[in-house]
PDB file of C-alpha atoms in Angstrom:
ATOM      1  CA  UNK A   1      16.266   8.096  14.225  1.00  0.00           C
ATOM      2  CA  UNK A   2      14.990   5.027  16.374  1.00  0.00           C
ATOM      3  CA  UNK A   3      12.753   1.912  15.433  1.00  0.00           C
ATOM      4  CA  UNK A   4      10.205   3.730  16.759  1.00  0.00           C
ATOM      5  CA  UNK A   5      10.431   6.729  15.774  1.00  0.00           C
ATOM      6  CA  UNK A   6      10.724   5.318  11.879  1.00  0.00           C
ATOM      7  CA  UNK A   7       7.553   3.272  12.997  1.00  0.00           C
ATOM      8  CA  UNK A   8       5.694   5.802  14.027  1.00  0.00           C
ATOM      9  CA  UNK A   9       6.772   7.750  11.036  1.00  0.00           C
ATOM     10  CA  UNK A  10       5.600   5.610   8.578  1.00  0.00           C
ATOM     11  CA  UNK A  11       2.107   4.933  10.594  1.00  0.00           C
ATOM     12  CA  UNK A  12       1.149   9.002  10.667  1.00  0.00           C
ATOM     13  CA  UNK A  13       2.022   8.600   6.819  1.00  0.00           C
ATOM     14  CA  UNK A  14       0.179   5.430   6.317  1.00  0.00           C
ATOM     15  CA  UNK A  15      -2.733   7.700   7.848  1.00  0.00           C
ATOM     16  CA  UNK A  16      -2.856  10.555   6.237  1.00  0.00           C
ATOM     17  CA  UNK A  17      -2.867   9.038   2.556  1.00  0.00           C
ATOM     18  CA  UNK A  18      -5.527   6.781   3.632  1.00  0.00           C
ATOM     19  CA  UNK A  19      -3.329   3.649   3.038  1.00  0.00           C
ATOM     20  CA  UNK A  20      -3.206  -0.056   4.802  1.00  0.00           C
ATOM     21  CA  UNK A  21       0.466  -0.113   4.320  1.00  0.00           C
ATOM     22  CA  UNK A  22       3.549   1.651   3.718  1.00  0.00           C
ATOM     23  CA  UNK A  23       6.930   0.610   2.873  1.00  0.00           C
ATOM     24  CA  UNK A  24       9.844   2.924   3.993  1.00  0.00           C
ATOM     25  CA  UNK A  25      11.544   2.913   1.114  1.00  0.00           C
ATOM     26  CA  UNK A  26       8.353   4.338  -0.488  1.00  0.00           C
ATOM     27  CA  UNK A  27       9.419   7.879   1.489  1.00  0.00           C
ATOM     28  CA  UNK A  28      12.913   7.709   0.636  1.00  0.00           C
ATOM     29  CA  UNK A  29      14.388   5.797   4.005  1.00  0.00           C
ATOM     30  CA  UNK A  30      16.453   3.007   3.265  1.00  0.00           C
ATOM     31  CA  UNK A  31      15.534   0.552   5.811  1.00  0.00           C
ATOM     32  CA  UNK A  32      14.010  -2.981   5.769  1.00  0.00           C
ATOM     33  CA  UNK A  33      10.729  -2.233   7.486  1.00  0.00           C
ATOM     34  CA  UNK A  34       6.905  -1.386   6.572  1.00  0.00           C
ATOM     35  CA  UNK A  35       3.617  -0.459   8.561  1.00  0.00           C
ATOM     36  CA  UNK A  36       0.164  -2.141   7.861  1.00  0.00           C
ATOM     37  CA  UNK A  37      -2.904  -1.717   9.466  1.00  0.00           C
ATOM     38  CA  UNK A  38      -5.397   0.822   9.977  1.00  0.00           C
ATOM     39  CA  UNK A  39      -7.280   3.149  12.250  1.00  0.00           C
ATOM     40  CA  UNK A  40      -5.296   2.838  15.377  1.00  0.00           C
ATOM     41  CA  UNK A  41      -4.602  -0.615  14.787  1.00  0.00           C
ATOM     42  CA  UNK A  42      -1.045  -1.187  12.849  1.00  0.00           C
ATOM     43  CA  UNK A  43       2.200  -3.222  13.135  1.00  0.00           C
ATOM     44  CA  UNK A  44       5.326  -2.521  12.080  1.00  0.00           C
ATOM     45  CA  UNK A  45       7.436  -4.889  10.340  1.00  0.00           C
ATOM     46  CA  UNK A  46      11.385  -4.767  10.281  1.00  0.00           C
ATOM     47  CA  UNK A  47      13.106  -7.306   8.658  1.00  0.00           C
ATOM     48  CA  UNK A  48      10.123  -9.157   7.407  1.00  0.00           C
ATOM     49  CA  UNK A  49      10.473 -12.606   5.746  1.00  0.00           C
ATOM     50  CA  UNK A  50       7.841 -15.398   4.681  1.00  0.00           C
ATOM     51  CA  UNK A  51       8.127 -18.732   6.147  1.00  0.00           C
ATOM     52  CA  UNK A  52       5.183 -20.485   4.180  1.00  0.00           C
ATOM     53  CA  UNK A  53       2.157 -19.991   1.371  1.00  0.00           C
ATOM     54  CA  UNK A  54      -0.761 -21.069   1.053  1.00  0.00           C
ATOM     55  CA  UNK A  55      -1.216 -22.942  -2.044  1.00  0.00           C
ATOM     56  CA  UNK A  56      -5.225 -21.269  -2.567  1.00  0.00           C
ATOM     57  CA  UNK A  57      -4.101 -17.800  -4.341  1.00  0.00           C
ATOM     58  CA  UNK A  58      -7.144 -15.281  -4.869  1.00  0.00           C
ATOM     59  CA  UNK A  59      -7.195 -12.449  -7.826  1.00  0.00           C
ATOM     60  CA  UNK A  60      -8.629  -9.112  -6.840  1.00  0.00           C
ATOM     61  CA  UNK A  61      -7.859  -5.266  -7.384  1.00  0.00           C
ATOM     62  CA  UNK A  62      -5.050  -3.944  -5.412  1.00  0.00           C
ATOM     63  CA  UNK A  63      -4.489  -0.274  -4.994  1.00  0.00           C
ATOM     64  CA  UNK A  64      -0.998   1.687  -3.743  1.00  0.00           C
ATOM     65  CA  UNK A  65      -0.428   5.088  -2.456  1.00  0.00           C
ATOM     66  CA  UNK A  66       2.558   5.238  -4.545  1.00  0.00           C
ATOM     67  CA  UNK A  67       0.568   5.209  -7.456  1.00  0.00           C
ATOM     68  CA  UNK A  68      -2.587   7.188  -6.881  1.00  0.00           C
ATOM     69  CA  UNK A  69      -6.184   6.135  -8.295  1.00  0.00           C
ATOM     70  CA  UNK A  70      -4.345   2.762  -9.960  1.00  0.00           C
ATOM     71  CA  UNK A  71      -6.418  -0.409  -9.025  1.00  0.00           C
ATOM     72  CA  UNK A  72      -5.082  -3.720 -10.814  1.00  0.00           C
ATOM     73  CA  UNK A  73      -5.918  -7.042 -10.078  1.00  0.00           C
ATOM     74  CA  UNK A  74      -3.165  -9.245  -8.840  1.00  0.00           C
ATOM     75  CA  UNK A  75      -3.083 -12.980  -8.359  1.00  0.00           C
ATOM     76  CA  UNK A  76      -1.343 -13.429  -3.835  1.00  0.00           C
ATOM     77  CA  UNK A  77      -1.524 -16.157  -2.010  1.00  0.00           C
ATOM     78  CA  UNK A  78      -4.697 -16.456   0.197  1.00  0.00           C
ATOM     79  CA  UNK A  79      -2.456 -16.950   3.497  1.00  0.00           C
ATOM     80  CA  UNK A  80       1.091 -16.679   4.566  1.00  0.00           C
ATOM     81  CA  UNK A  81       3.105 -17.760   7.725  1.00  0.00           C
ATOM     82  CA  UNK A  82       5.864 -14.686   8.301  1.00  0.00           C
ATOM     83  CA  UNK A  83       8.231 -13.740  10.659  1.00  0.00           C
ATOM     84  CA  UNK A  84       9.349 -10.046  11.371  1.00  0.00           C
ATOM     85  CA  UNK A  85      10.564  -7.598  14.241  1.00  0.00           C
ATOM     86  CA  UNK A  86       8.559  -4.803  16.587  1.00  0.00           C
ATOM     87  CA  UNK A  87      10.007  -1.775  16.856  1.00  0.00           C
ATOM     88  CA  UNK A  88      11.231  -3.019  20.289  1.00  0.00           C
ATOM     89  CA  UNK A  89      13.171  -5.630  18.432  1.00  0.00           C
ATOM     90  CA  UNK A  90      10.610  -8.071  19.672  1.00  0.00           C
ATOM     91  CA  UNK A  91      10.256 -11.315  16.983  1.00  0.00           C
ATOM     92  CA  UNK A  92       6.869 -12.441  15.856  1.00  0.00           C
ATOM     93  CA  UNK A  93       5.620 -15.094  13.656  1.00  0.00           C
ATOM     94  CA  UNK A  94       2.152 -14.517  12.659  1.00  0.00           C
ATOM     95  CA  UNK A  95      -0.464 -16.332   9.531  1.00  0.00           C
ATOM     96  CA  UNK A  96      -2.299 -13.689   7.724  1.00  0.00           C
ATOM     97  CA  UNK A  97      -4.928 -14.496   5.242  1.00  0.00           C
ATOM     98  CA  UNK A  98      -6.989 -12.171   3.222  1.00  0.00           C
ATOM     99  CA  UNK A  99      -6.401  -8.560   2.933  1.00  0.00           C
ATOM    100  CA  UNK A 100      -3.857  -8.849   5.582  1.00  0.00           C
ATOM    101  CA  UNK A 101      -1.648 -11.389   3.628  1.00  0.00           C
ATOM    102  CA  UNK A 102      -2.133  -9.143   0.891  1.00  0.00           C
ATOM    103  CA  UNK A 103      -0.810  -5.712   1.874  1.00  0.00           C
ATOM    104  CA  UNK A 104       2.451  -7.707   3.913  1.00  0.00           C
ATOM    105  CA  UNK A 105       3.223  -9.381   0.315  1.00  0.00           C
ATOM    106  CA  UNK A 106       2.428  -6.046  -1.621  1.00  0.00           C
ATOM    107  CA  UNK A 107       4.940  -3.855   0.896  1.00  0.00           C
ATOM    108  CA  UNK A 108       7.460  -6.863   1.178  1.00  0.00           C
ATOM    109  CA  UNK A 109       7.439  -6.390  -2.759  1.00  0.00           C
ATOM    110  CA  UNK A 110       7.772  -2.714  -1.928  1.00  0.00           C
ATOM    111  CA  UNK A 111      11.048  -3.368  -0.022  1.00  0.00           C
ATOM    112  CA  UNK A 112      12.424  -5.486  -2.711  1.00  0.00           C
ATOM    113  CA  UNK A 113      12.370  -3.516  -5.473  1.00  0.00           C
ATOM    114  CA  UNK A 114       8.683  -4.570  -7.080  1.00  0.00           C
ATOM    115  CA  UNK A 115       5.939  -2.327  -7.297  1.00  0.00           C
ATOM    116  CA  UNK A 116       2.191  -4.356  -8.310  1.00  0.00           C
ATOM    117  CA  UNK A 117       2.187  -2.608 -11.876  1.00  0.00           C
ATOM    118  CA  UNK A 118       5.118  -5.091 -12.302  1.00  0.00           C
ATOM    119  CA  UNK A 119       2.746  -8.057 -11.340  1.00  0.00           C
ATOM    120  CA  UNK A 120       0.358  -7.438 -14.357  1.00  0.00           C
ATOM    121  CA  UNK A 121       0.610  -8.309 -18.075  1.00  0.00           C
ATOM    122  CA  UNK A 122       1.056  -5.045 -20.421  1.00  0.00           C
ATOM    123  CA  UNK A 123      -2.437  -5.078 -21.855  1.00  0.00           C
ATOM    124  CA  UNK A 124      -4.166  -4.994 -17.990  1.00  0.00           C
ATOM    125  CA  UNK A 125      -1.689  -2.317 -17.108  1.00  0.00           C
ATOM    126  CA  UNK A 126      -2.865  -0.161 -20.085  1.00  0.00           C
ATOM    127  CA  UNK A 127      -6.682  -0.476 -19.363  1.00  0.00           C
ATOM    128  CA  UNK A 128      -5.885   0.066 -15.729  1.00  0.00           C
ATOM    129  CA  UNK A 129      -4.130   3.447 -16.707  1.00  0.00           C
ATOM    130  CA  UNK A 130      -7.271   4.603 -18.964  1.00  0.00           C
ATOM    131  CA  UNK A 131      -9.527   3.940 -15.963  1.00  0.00           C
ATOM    132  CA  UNK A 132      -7.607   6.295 -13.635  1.00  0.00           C
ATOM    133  CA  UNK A 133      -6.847   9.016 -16.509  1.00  0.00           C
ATOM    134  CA  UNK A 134     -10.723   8.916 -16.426  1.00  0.00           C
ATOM    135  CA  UNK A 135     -10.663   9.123 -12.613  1.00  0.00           C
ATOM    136  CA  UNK A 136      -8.582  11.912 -12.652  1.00  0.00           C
ATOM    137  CA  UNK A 137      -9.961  13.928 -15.241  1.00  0.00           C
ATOM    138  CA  UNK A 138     -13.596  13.308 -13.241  1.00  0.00           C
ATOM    139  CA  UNK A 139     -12.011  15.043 -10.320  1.00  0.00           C
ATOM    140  CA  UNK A 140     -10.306  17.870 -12.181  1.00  0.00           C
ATOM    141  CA  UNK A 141     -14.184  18.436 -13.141  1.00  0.00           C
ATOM    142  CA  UNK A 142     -15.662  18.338 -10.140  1.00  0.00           C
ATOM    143  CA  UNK A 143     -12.780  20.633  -8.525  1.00  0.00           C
ATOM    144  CA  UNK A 144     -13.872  23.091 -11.221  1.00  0.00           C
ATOM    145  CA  UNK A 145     -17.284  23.147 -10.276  1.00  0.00           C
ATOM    146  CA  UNK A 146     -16.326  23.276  -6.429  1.00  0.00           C
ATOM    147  CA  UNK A 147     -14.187  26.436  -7.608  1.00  0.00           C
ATOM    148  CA  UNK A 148     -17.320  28.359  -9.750  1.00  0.00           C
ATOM    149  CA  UNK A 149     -19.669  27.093  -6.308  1.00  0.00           C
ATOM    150  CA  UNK A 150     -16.995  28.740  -3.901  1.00  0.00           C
ATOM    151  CA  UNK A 151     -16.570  31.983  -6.695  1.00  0.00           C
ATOM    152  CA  UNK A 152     -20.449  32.586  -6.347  1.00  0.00           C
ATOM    153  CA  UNK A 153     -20.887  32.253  -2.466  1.00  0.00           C
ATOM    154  CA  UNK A 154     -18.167  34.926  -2.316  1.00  0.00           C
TER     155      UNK A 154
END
């Protein structure tokens, strides 16, 4: 399979889950790349590596497809300096800040081995659990409903 090909993989993925980023080795491909971005706009990433942070960090809720309904608030840095390949092989070095330094550091965890749930103390992880068993069990409802709706129109 090519760069691009794996790229372009990842992106359609990336898509159709709704995400901002995707790591391959989320889908099983052991490689050193991710895709972030969204709409039509996203980047891929091979052999990503961060030259500086910011020293400002920000704490907000962070989400992953890997872990469906999850939000948890990590602590990132506000901005980050990286360097990384194209597809093409092409090398960039780009600052991010915001959401953008936020999904390269949570899929550059992704390719290392670290997942966000590992980023939180035990007590946060456990409320953050309850709150998408309630999620989920609110959408189980509202299937049902959509089910008895559908049964009667038939």
């Amino acid at each position: 399979i090519s760069a691009e090909e794996l790229a372009s993989i990842l992106v359609e993925t990336c898509k159709k889950y709704n995400g901002l980023g995707l790591s391959a080795n989320q889908v099983g491909i052991k490689a050193r790349v991710f895709v972030m971005g969204k709409g039509d706009e996203y980047i891929s990433c091979f052999n990503p590596k961060i030259i500086a942070e910011s020293g400002e960090t920000v704490h907000m809720a962070e989400g992953c497809l890997s872990f469906p309904f999850l939000a948890l608030k990590i602590t990132r840095p506000a901005g980050i300096v990286v360097e990384y390949q194209d597809w093409k092989g092409e090398s960039h070095k780009a600052n991010f800040v915001g959401i953008s330094a936020r999904c390269f550091l949570h899929e550059l965890d992704h390719m290392n081995g670290i997942v966000y749930t590992d980023k939180v103390k035990p007590l946060a992880l456990q409320q953050g659990l309850k709150k998408r068993d309630k999620i989920k069990h609110l959408i189980k409802k509202a299937e049902k409903k959509i089910d008895i709706l559908e049964a009667k129109i038939k």
